[in-house]
The first five atom37 places (N, CA, C, CB, O) and aatype in JSON, in Angstrom:
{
  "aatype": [20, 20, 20, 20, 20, 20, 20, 20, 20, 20, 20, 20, 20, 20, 20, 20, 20, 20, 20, 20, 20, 20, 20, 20, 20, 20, 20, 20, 20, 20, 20, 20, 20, 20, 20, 20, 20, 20, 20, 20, 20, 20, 20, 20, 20, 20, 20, 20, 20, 20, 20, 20, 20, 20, 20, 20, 20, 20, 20, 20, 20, 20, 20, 20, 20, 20, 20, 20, 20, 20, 20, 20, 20, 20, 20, 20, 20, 20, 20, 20],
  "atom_mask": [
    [1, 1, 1, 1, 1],
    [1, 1, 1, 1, 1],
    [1, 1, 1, 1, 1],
    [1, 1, 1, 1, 1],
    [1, 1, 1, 1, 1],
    [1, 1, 1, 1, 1],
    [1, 1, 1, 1, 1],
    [1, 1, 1, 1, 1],
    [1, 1, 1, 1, 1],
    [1, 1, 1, 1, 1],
    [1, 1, 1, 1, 1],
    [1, 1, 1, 1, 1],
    [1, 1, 1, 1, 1],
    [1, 1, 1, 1, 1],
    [1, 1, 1, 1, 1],
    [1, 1, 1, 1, 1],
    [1, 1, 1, 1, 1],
    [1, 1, 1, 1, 1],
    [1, 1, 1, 1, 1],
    [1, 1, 1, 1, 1],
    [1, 1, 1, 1, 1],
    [1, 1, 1, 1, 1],
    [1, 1, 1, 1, 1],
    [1, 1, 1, 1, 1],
    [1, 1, 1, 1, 1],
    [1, 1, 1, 1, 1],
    [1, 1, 1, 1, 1],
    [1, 1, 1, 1, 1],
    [1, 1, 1, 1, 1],
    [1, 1, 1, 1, 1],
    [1, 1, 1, 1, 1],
    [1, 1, 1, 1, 1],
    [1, 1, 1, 1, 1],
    [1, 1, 1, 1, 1],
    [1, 1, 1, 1, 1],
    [1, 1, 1, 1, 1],
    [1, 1, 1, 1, 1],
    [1, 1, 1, 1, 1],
    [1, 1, 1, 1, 1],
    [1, 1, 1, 1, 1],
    [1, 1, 1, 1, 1],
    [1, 1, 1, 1, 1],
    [1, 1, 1, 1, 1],
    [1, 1, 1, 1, 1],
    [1, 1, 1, 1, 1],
    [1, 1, 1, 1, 1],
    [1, 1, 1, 1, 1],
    [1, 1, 1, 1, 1],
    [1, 1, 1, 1, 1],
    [1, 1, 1, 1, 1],
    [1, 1, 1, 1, 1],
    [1, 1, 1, 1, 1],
    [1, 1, 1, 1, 1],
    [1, 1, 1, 1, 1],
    [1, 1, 1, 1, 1],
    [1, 1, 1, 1, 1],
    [1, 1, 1, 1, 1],
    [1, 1, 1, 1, 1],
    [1, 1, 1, 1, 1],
    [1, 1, 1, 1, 1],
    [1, 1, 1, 1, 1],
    [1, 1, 1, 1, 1],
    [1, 1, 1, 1, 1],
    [1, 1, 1, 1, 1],
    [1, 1, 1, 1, 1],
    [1, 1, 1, 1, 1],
    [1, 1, 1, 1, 1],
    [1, 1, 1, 1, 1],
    [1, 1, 1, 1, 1],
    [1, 1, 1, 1, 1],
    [1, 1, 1, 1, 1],
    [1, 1, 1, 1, 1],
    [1, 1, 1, 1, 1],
    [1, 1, 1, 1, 1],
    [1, 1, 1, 1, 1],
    [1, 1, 1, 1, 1],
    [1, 1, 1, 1, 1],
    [1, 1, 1, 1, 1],
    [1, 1, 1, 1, 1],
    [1, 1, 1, 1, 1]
  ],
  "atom_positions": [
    [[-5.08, 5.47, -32.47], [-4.89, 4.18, -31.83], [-4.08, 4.39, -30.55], [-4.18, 3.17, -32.79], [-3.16, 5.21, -30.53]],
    [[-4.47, 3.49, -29.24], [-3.79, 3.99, -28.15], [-2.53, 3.03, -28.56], [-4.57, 3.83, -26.56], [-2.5, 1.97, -29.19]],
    [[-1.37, 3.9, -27.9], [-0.16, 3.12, -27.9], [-0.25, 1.88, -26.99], [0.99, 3.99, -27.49], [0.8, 1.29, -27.24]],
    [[-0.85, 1.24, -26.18], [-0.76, 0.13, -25.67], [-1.53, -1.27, -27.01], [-1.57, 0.42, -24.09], [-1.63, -2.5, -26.96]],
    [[-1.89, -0.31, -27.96], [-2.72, -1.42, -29.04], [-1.45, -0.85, -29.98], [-4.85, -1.1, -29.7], [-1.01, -1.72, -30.73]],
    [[-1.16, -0.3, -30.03], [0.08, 0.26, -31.2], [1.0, -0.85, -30.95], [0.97, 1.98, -30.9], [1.51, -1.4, -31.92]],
    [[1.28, -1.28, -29.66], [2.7, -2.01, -29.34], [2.02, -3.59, -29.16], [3.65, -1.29, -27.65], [2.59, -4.64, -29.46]],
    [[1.07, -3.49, -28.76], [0.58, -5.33, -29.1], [0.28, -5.62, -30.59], [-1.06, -5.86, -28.24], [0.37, -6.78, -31.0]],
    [[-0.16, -4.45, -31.58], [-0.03, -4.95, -32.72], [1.53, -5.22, -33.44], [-0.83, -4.1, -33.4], [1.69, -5.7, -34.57]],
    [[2.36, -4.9, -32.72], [3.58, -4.8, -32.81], [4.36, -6.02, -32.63], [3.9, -3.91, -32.04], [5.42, -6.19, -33.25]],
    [[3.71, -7.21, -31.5], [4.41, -7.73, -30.88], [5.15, -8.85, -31.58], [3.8, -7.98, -29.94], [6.17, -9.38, -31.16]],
    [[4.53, -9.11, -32.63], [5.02, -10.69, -33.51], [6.36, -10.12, -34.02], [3.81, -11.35, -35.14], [7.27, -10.93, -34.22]],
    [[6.61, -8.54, -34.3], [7.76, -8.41, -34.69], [8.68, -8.09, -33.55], [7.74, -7.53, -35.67], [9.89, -8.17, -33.76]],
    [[8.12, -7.64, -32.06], [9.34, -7.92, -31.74], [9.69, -8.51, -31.1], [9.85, -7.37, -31.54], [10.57, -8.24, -30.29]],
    [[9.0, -9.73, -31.26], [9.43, -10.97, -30.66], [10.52, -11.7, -31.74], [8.04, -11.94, -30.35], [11.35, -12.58, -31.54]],
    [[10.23, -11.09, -32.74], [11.19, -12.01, -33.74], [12.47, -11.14, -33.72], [10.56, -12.25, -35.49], [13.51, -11.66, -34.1]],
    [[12.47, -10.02, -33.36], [14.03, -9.37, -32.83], [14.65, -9.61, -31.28], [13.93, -7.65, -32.9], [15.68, -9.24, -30.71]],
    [[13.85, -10.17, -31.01], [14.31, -10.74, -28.93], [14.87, -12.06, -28.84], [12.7, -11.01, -27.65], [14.16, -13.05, -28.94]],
    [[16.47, -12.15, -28.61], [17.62, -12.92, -28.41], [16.91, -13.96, -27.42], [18.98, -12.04, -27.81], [17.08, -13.74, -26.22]],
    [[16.35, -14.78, -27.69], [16.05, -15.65, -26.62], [17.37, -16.82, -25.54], [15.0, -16.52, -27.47], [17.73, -17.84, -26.12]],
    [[17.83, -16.61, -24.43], [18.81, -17.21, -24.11], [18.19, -18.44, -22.91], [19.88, -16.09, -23.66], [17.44, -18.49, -21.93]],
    [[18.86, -19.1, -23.53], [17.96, -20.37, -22.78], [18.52, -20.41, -21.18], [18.31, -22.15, -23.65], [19.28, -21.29, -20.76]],
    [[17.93, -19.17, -20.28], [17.94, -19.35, -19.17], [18.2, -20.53, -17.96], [17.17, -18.96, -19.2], [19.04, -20.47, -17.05]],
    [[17.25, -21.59, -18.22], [16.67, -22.44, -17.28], [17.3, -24.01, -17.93], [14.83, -22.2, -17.23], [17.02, -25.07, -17.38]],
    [[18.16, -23.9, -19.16], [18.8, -25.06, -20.16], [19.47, -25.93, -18.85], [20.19, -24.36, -21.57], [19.2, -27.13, -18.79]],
    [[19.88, -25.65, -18.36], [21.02, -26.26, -17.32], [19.8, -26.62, -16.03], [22.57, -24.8, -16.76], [20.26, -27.29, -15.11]],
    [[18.5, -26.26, -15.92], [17.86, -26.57, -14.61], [17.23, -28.04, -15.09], [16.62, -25.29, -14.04], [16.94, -28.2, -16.28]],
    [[17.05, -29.13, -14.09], [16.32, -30.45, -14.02], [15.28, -29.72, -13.28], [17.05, -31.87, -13.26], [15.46, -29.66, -12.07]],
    [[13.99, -29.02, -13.88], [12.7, -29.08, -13.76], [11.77, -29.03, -14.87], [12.43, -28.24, -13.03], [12.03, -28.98, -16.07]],
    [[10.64, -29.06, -14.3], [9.91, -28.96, -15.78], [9.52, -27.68, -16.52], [8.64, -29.62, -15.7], [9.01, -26.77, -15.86]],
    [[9.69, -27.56, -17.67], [9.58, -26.56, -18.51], [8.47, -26.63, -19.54], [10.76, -26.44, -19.08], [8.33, -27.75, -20.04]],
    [[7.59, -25.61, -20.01], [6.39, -25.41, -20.88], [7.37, -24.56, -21.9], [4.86, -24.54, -20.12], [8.4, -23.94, -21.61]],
    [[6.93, -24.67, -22.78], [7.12, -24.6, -24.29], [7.08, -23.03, -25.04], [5.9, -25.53, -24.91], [5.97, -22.51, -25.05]],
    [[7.69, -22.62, -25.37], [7.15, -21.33, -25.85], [6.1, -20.84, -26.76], [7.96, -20.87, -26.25], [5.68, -19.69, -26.75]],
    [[5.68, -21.8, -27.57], [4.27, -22.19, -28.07], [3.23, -22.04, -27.19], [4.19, -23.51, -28.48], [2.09, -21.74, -27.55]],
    [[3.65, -22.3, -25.68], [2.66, -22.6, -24.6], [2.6, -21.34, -24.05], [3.01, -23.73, -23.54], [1.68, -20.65, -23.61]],
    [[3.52, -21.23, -24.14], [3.7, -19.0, -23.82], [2.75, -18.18, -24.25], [5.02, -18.04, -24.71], [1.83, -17.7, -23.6]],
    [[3.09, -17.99, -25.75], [2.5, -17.68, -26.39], [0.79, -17.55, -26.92], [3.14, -18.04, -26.73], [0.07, -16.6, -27.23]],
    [[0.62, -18.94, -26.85], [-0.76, -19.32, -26.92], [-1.36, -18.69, -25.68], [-0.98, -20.9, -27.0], [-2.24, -17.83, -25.69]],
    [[-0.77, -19.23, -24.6], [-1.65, -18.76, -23.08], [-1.71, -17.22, -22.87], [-0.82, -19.37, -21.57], [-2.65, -16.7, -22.28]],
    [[-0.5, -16.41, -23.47], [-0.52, -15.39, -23.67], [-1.52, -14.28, -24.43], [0.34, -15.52, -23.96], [-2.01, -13.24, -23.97]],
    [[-1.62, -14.79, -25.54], [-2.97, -14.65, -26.38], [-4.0, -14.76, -25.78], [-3.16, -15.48, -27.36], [-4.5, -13.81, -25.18]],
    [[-4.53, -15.93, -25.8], [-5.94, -16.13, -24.68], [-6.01, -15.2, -24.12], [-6.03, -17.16, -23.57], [-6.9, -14.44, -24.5]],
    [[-5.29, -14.8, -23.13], [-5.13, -13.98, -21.81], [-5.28, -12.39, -22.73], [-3.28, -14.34, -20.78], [-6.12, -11.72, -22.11]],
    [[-4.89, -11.8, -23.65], [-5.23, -11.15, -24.32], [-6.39, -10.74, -24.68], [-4.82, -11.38, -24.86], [-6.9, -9.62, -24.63]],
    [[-6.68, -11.51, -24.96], [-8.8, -11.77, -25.93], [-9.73, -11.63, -24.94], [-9.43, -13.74, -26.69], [-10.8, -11.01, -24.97]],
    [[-9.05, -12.45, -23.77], [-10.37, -12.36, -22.68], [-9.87, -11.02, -21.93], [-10.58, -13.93, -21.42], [-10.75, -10.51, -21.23]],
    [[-9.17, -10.65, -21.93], [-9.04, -9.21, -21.34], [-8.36, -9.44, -19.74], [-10.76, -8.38, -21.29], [-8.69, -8.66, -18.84]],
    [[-7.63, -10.29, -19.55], [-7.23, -10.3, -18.53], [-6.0, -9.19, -18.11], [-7.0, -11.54, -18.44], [-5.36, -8.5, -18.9]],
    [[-5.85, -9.23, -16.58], [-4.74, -8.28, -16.13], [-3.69, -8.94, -15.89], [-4.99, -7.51, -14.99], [-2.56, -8.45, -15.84]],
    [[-4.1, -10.53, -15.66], [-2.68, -11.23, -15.32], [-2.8, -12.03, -15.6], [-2.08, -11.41, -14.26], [-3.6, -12.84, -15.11]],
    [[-1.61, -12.33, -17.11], [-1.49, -13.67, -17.65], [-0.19, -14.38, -17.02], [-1.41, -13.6, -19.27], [0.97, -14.0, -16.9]],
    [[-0.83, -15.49, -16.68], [-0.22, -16.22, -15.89], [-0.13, -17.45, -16.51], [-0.76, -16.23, -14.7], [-1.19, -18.07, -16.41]],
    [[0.94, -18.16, -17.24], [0.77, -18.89, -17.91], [1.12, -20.53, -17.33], [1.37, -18.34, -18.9], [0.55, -21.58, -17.61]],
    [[2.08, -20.3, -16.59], [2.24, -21.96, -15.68], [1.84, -21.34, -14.72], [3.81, -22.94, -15.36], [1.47, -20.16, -14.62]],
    [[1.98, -22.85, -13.36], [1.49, -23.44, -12.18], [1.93, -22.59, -11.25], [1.87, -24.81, -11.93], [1.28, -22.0, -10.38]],
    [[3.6, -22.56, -11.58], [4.28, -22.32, -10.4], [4.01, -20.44, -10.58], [6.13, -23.08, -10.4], [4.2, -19.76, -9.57]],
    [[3.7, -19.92, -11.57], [3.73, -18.21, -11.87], [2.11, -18.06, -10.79], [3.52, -17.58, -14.23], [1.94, -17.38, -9.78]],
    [[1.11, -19.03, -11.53], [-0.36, -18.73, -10.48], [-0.41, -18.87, -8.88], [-1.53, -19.82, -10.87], [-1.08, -18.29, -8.03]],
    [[0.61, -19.92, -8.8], [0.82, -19.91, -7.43], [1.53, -18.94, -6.58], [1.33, -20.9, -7.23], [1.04, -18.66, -5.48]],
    [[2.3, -18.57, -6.84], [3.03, -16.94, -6.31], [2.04, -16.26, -6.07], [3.94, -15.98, -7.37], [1.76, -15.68, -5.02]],
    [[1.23, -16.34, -7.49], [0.19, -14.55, -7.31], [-0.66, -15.36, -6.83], [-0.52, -13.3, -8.84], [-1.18, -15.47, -7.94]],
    [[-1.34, -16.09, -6.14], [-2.22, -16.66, -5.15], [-1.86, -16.57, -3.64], [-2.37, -18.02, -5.48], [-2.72, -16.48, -2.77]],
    [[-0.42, -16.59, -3.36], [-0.01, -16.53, -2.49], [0.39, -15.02, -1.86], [0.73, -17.36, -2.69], [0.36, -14.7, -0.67]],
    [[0.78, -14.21, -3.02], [0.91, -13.02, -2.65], [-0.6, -12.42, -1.97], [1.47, -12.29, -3.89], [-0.44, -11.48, -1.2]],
    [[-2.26, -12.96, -2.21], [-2.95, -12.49, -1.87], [-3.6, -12.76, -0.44], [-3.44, -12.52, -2.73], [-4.59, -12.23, 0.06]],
    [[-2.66, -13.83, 0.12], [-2.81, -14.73, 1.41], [-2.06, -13.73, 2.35], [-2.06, -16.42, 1.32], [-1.46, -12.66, 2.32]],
    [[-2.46, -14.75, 3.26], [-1.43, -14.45, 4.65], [-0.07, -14.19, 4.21], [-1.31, -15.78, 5.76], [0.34, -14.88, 3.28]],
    [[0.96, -13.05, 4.89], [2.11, -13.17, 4.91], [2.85, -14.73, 5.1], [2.36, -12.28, 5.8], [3.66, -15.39, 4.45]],
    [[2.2, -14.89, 6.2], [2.69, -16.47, 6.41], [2.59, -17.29, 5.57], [2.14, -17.15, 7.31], [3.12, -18.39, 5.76]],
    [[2.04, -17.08, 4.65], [1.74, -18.42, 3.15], [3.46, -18.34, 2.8], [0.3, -17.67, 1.16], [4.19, -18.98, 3.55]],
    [[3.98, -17.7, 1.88], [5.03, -17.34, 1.31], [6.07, -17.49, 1.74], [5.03, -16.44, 1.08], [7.1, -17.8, 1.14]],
    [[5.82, -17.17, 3.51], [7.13, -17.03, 4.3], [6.8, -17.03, 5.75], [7.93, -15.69, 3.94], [6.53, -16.13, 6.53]],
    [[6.93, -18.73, 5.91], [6.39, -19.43, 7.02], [7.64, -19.17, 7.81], [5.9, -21.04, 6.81], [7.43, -19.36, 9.0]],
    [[8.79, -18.82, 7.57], [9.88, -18.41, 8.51], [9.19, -17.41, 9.56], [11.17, -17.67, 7.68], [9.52, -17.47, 10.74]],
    [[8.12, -16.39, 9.07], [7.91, -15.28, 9.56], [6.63, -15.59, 10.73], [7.64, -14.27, 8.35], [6.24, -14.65, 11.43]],
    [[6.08, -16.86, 10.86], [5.06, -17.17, 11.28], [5.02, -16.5, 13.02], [4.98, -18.73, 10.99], [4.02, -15.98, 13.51]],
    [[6.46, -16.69, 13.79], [6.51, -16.53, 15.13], [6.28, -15.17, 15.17], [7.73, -16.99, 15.8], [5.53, -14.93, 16.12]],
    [[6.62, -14.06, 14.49], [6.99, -13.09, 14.23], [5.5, -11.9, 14.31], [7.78, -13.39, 12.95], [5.41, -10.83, 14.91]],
    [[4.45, -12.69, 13.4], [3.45, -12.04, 12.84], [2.68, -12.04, 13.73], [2.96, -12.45, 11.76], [1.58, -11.51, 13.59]]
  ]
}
């Protein structure tokens, strides 16, 4: 078995040893669920994807990283 299937068959346990610290507890934005993690995570698994991307704001980065410099960092616009 390749070790990259060794360690995803792995993962339910070590997710249940990973200290979860509620990072973002103190931020007023919106937050998805770790159920929602998870699940989207999976999916993204099955269908064989390279990048699970599970919220809005994570797809939008990597959409932007494939744009213009200037998408990301319109400071740089005079520049480019």
């Amino acid at each position: 078995m390749a070790l990259e299937q060794s360690a995803l068959l792995d993962l339910p346990g070590q997710l249940q040893k990973t200290d979860v610290t509620p990072m973002t507890s103190n931020l007023d934005v919106a937050k998805i669920s770790a159920e929602t993690v998870v699940a989207s995570t999976y999916d993204g698994l099955d269908r064989g994807e390279l990048w699970l991307l599970v919220d809005d704001v994570a797809r939008s980065v990597r959409d932007s990283l494939s744009g213009p410099l200037a998408g990301p960092y319109p400071q740089l616009q005079p520049q480019i």
